[in-house]
Coordinates of C-alpha atoms in Angstrom, one line a residue:
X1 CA 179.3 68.0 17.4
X2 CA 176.0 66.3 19.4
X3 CA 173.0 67.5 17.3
X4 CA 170.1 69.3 19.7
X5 CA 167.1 67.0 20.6
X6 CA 164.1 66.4 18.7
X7 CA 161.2 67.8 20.0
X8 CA 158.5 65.8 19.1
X9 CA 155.0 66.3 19.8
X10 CA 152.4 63.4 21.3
X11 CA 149.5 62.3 18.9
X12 CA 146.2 63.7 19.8
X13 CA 143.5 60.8 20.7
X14 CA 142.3 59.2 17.6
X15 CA 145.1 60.6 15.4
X16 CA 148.1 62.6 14.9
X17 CA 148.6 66.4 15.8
X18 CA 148.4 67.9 11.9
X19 CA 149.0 71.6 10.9
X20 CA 145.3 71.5 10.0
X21 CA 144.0 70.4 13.1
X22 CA 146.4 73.4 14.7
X23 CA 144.7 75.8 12.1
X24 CA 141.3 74.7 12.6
X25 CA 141.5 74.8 16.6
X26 CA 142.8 78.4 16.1
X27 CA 140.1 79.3 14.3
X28 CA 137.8 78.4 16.7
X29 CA 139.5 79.7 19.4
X30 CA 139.2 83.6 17.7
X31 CA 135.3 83.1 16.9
X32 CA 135.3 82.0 20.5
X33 CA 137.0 85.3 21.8
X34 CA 135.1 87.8 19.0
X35 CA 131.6 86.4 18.9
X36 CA 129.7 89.4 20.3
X37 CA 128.2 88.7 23.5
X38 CA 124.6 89.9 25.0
X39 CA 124.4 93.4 25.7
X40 CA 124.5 94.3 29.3
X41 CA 122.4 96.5 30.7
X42 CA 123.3 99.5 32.4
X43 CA 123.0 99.6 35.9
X44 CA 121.7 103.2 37.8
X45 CA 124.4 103.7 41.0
X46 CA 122.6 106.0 42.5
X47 CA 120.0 109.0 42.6
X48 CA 119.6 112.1 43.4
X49 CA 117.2 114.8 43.7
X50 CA 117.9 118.7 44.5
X51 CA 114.5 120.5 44.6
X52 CA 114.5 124.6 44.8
X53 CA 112.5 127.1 44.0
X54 CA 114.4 128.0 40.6
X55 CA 113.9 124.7 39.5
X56 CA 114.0 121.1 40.5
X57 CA 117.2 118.7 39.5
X58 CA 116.7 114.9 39.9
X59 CA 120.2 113.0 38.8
X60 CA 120.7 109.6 37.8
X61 CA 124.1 108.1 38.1
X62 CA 125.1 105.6 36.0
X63 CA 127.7 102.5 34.8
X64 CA 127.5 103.9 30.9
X65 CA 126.3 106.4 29.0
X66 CA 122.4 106.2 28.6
X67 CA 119.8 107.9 26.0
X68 CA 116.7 108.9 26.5
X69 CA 113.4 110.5 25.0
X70 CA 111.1 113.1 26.9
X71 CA 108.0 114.3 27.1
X72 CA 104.8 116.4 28.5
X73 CA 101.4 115.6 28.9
X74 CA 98.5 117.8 30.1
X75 CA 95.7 117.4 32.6
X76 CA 97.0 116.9 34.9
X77 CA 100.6 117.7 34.3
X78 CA 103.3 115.7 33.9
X79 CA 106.5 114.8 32.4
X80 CA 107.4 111.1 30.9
X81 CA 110.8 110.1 30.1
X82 CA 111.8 106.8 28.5
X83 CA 115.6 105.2 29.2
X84 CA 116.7 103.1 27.1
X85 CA 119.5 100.2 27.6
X86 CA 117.9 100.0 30.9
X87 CA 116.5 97.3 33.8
X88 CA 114.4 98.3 37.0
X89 CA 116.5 97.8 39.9
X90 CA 116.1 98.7 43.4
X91 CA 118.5 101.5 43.7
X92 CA 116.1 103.2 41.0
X93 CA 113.1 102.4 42.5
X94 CA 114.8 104.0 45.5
X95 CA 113.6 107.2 43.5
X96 CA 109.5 107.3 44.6
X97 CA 111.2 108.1 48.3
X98 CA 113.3 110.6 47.2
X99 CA 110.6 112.6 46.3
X100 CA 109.8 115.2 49.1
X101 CA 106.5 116.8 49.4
X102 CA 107.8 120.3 49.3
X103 CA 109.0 119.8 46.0
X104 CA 107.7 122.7 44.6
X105 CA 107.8 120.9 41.1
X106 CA 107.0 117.2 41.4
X107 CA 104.1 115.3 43.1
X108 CA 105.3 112.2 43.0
X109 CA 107.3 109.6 40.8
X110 CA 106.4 106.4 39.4
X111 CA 109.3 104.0 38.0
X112 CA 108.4 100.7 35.5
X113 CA 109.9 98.7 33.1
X114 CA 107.8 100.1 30.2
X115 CA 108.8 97.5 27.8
X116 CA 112.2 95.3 27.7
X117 CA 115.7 97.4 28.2
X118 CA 113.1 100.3 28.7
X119 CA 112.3 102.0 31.4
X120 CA 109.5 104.5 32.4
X121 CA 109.5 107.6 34.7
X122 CA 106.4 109.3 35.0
X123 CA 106.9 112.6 37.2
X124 CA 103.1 114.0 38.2
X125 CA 103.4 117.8 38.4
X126 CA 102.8 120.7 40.6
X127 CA 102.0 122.8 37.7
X128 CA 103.9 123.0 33.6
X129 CA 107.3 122.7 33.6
X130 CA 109.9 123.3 30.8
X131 CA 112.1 120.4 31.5
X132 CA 115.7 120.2 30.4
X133 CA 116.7 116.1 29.5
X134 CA 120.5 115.9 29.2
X135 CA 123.7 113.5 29.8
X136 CA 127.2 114.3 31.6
X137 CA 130.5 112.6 31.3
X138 CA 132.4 111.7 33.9
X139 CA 134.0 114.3 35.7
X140 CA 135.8 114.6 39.2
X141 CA 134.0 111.9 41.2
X142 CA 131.2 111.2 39.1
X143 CA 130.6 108.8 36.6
X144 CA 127.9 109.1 33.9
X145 CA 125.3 111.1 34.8
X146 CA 121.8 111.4 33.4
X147 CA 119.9 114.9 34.4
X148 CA 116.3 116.2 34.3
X149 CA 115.8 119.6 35.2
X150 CA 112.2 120.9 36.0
X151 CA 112.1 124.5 35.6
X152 CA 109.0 126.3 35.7
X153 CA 107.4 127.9 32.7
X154 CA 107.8 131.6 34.0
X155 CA 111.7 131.8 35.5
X156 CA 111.9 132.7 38.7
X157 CA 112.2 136.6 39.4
X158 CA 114.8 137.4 41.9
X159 CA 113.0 140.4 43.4
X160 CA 109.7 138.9 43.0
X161 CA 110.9 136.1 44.8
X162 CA 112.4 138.6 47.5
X163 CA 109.3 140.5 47.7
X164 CA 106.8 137.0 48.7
X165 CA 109.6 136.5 51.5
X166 CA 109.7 140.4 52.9
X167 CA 113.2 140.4 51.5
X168 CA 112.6 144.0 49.6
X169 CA 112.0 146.8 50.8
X170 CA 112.1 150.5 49.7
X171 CA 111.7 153.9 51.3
X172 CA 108.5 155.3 51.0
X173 CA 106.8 151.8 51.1
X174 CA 103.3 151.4 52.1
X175 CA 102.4 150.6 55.7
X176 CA 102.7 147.1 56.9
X177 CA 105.4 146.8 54.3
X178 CA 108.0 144.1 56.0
X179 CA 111.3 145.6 56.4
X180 CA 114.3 145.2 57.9
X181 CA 115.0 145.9 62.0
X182 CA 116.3 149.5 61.9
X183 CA 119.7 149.9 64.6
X184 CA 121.4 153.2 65.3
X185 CA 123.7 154.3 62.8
X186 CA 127.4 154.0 64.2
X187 CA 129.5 157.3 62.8
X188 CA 130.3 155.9 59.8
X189 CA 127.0 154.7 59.1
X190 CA 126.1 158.1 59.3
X191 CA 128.3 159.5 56.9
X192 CA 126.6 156.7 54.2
X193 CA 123.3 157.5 55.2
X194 CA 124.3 161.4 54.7
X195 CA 125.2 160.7 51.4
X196 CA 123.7 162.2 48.3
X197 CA 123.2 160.9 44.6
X198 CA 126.2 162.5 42.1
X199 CA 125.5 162.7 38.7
X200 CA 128.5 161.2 37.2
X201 CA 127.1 157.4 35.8
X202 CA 131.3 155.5 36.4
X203 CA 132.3 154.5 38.3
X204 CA 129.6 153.3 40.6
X205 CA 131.5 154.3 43.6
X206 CA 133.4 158.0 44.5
X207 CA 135.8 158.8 46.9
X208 CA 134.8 160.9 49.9
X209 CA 138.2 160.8 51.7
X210 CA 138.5 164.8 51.3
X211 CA 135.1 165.8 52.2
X212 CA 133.7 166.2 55.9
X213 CA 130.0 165.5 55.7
X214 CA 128.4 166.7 58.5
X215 CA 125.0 164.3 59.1
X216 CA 121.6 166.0 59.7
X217 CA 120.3 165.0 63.2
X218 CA 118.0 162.7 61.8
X219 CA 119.6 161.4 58.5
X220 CA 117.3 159.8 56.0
X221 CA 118.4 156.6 54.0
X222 CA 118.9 158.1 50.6
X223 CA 118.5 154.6 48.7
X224 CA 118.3 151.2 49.6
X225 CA 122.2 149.4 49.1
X226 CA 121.8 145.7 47.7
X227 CA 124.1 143.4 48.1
X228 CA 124.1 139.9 46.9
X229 CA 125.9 137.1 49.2
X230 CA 127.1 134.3 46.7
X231 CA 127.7 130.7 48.8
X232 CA 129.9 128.9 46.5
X233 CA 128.9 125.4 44.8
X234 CA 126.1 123.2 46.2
X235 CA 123.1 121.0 45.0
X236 CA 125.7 118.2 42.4
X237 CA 128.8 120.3 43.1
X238 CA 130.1 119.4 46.8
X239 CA 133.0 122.1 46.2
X240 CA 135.9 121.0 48.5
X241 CA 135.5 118.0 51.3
X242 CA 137.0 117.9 54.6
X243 CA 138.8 115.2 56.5
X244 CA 136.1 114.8 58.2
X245 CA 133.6 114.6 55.5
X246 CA 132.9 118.8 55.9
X247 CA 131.4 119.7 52.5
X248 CA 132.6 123.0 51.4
X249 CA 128.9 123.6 50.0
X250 CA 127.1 123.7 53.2
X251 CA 129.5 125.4 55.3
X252 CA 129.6 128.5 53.2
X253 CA 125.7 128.2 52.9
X254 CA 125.8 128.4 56.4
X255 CA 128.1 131.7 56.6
X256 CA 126.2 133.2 53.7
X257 CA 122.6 132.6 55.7
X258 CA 124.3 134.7 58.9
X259 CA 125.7 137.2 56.9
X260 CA 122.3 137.5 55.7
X261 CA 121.0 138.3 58.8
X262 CA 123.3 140.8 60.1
X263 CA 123.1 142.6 56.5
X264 CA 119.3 142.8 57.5
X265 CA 120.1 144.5 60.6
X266 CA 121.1 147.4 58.9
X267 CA 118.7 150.3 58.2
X268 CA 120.2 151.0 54.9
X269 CA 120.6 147.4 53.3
X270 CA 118.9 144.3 51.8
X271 CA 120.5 141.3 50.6
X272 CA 119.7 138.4 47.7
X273 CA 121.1 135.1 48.0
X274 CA 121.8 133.5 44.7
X275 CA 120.9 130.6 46.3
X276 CA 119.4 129.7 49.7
X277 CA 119.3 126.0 49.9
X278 CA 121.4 122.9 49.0
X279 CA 121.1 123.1 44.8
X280 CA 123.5 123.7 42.1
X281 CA 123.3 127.2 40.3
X282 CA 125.7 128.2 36.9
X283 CA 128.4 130.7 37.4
X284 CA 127.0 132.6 34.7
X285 CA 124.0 132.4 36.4
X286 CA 124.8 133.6 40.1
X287 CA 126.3 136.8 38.2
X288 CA 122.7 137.3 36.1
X289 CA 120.9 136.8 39.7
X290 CA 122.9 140.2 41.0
X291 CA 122.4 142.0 38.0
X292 CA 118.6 141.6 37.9
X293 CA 118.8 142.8 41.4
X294 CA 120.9 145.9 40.2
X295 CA 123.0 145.0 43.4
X296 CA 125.4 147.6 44.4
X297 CA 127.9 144.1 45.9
X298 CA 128.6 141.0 45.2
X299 CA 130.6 138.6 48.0
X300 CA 131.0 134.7 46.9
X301 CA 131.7 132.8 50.0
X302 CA 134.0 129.3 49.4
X303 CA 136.2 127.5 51.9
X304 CA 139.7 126.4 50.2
X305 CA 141.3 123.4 49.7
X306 CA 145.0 122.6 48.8
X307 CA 146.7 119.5 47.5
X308 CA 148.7 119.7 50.9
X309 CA 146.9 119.5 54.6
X310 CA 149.5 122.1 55.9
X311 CA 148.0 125.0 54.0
X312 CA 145.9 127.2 55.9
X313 CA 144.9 130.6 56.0
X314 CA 142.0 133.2 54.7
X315 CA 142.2 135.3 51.6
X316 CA 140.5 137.4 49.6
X317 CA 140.2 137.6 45.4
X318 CA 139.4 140.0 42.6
X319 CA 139.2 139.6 39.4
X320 CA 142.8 140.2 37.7
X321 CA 142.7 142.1 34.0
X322 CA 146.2 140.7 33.2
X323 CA 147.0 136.6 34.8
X324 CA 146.5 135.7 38.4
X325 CA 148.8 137.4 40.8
X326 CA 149.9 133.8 41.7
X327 CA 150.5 130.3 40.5
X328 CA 148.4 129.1 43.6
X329 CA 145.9 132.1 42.9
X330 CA 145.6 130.5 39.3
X331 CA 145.2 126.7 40.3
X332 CA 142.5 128.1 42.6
X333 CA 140.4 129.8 40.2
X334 CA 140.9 126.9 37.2
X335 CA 139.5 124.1 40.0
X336 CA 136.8 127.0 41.2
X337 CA 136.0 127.2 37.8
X338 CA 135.2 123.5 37.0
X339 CA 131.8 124.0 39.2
X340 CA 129.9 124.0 36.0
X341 CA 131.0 120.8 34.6
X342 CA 131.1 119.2 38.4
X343 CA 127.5 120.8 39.1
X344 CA 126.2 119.9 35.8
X345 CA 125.4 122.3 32.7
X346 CA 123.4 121.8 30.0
X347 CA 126.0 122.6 27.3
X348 CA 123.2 123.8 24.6
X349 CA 121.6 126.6 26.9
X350 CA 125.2 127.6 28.1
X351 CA 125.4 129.9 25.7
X352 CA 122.1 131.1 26.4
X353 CA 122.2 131.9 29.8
X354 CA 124.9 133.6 29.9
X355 CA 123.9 136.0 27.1
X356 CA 123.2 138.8 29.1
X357 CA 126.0 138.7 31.8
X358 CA 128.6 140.1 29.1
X359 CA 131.6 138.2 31.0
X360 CA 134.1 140.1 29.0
X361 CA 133.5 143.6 29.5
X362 CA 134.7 144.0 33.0
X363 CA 136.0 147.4 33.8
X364 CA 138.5 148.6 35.5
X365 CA 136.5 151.5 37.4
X366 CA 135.0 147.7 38.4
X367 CA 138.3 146.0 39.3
X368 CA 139.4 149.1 41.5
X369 CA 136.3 149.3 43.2
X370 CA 136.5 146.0 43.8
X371 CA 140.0 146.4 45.1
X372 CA 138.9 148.5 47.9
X373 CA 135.7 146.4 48.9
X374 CA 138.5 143.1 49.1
X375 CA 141.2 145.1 51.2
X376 CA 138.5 146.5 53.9
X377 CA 137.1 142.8 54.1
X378 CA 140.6 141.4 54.5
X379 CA 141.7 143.9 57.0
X380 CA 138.5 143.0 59.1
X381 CA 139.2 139.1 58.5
X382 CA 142.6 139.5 59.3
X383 CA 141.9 140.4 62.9
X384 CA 140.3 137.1 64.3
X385 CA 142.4 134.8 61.7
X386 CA 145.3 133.8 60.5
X387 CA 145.6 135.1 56.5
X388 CA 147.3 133.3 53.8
X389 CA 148.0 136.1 52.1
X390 CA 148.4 139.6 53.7
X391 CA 147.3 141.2 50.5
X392 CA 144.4 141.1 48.2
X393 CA 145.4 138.6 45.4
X394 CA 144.3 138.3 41.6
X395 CA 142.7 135.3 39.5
X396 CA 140.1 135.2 36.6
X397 CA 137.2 133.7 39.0
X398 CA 134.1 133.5 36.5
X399 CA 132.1 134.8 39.1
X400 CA 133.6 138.0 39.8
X401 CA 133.0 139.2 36.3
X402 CA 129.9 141.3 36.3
X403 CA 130.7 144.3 34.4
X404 CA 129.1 146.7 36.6
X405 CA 129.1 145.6 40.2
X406 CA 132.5 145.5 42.6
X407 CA 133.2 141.8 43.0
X408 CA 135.0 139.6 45.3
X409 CA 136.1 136.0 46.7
X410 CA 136.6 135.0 49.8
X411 CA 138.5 132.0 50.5
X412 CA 137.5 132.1 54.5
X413 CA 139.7 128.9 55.1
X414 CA 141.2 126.0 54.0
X415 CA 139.2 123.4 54.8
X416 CA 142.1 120.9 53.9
X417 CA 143.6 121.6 57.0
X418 CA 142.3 119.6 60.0
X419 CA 142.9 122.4 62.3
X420 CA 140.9 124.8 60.1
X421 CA 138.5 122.5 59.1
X422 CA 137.2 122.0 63.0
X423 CA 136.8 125.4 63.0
X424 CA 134.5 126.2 59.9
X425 CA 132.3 123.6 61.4
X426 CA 132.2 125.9 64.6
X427 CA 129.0 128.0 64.7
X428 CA 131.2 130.7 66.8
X429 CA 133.5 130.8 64.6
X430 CA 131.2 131.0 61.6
X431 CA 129.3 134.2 63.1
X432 CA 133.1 135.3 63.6
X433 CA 133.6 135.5 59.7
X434 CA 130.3 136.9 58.7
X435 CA 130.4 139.5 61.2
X436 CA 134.2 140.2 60.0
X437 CA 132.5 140.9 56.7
X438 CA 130.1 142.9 57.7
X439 CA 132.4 145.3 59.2
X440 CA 134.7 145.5 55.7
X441 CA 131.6 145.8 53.9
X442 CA 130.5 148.8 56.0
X443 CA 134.0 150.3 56.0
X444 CA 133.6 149.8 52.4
X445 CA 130.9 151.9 51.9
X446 CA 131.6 155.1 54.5
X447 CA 134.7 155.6 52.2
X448 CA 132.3 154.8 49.0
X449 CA 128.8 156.0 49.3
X450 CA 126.7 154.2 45.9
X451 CA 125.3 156.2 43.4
X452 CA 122.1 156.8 42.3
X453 CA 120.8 154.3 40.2
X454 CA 119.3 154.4 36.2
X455 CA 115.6 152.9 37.9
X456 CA 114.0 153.2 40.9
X457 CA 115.9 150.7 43.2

């Protein structure tokens, strides 16, 4: 039997091949592969900056996770943050123009390399600030992210802040007081307006099907009804996206602002936004907002958004006591309930701010009432589009669970669908919705006439 070739190996120059040169050059090759290299610096992506009149955000998006140190100086105001593992580059000093001058926080900005892999922002001041320095992970789109939040030493009082804009309003106000446009009351109207406080504190609402009130000729508005219009996501938190690029976040900010209005037009109402412009506010938070209003509603506007284009339709939510009253109903309320880790929290005054909102201790008197506020909005909704669900349906939304006010989502499309899509960005069809919920919230109410109230509202 042949025996197999020898292999054999040609001599290096200088010399044969030896197991010790083979060691030796394998050596090398490892020290070669796990020397440690220069640090890289981190590179900023991009920045943003969300003022508001709750508080100012400016966002830095980066490559890696970066640390940094804060703080305030006096006369004149301002707030100094050093970031380390940092160079200058132009998309970061892209942040001086981003600086608008109705910030009602920040002056201006200045941006330097303070020392090196150290960089210097120096934010001049409107006035003190309590600022807020944290870092995000990457979630959904983002990568890491690098926050500063400028909130003002005094929080921002909702009706305070209602009051400066002629937002609230009370019978019995002074002259020159700015209030609502009165309109005839329609017959239902009428009834409402007819109604008197009961005694019994729960449930908030009472049913009046039995009775037969019979209006004076000129009935007087017992109490004020407050209603607080929640527009879904906004500021970091783009909530769905269109085809087209249609941002969820603006157009329910843009149904909310004429539902506004047409809540305005009535001569028994007012109405709070939990937020008016294009920044991001906490669940927890828009919940606290209508409390401290003692509002008597609460509507959260969103436009949905499904894995699949062919889904389409409106609906309406309340909180469910037992599981959501669908496995779509459950996906919808787990993705609407990553807004605060999309939008950005600070995870150590979570806890905090939602202290007083007692997310827990939602009632049923609540859930029923809420019940019939969601089936007289649907049943308006329902005739001028196409539902996705005839019913009202169930899911643990986070913001639908104030204790004490009647809550409810509103899923006014799917903005996933191209067809549906085209028309949320239709200003006709927008007035179409808000006006569609105006008529269930009035419906709502001639059945329901509020209570009195533990304070002067």
């Amino acid at each position: 039997m042949p025996r197999p070739p020898q292999i054999r190996t040609k001599p290096l120059i200088g010399g044969a091949l030896t197991r010790r040169t083979v060691l030796k050059a394998g050596g090398t090759l490892l020290l070669s592969v796990f020397a440690p290299l220069p640090a890289a610096a981190a590179q900023i992506l991009a920045v943003r900056v969300w003022p508001a009149a709750d508080y100012t955000r400016v966002t830095l998006e980066n490559d890696s996770n970066l640390k940094a140190t804060h703080f305030t100086v006096p006369d004149p105001e301002r707030l100094v943050v050093d970031i380390e593992g940092l160079e200058l580059n132009p998309t970061l000093k892209g942040l001086v123009a981003k600086i608008q001058s109705g910030d009602p926080y920040i002056k201006q900005v200045r941006v330097g390399q303070n020392r090196p892999n150290v960089v210097r922002l120096v934010f001049d001041l409107k006035e003190p600030i309590r600022p807020q320095v944290f870092a995000l992970a990457p979630v959904g789109e983002y990568k890491h992210r690098l926050i500063f939040d400028l909130y003002p030493v005094k929080p921002v009082d909702p009706i305070a802040q209602m009051i400066e804009k002629g937002e609230w309003s009370r019978p019995g106000a002074p002259a020159g007081t700015p209030a609502p446009p009165a309109l005839p009351p329609t017959a239902p109207e009428a009834a409402v307006l007819a109604a008197r406080p009961e005694p019994k504190p729960e449930p908030r609402t009472a049913e009046i099907a039995k009775a037969d009130p019979k209006p004076p000729a000129q009935a007087s508005v017992a109490r004020l009804i407050t209603i607080a219009i929640d527009p879904g996501h906004g500021g970091e938190d783009p909530g769905a996206v269109g085809s087209r690029g249609t941002l969820e976040k603006d157009i329910v900010l843009a149904i909310a602002k004429r539902l506004k209005a047409k809540i305005e037009q009535q001569p028994n109402m007012r109405v709070m936004l939990t937020r008016d412009g294009d920044y991001f506010v906490p669940l927890g938070v828009r919940v606290e907002k209508a409390r401290q209003v003692q509002a008597d509603l609460f509507v959260s506007l969103h436009a949905d958004a499904f894995i699949k284009p062919s889904a389409r339709g409106s609906s309406v939510f309340v909180l469910s006591e037992k599981g959501a009253s669908s496995t779509a109903a459950r996906w919808l309320a787990d993705k609407e309930n990553l807004a605060d880790a999309i939008g950005g929290i600070n995870i150590k005054v979570r806890d905090q701010q939602l202290a007083g909102v007692l997310l827990d201790l939602s009632t049923t008197a609540q859930i029923n009432d809420s019940l019939k506020l969601g089936k007289a909005v649907l049943s308006e909704i329902g005739g001028i589009a196409r539902l996705h669900k005839s019913h009202v349906e169930h899911a643990g939304f986070a913001v639908l669970k104030a204790p004490d006010i009647p809550s409810i989502l509103i899923e006014t499309a799917f903005i996933s669908n191209p067809e549906e899509e085209a028309k949320l960005r239709d200003n006709g069809y927008q007035d179409q919705i808000a006006s569609a919920v105006m008529k269930g919230i009035k419906h709502y109410f001639a059945r329901n006439p509020p209570l009195a109230k533990g304070r002067s509202s």
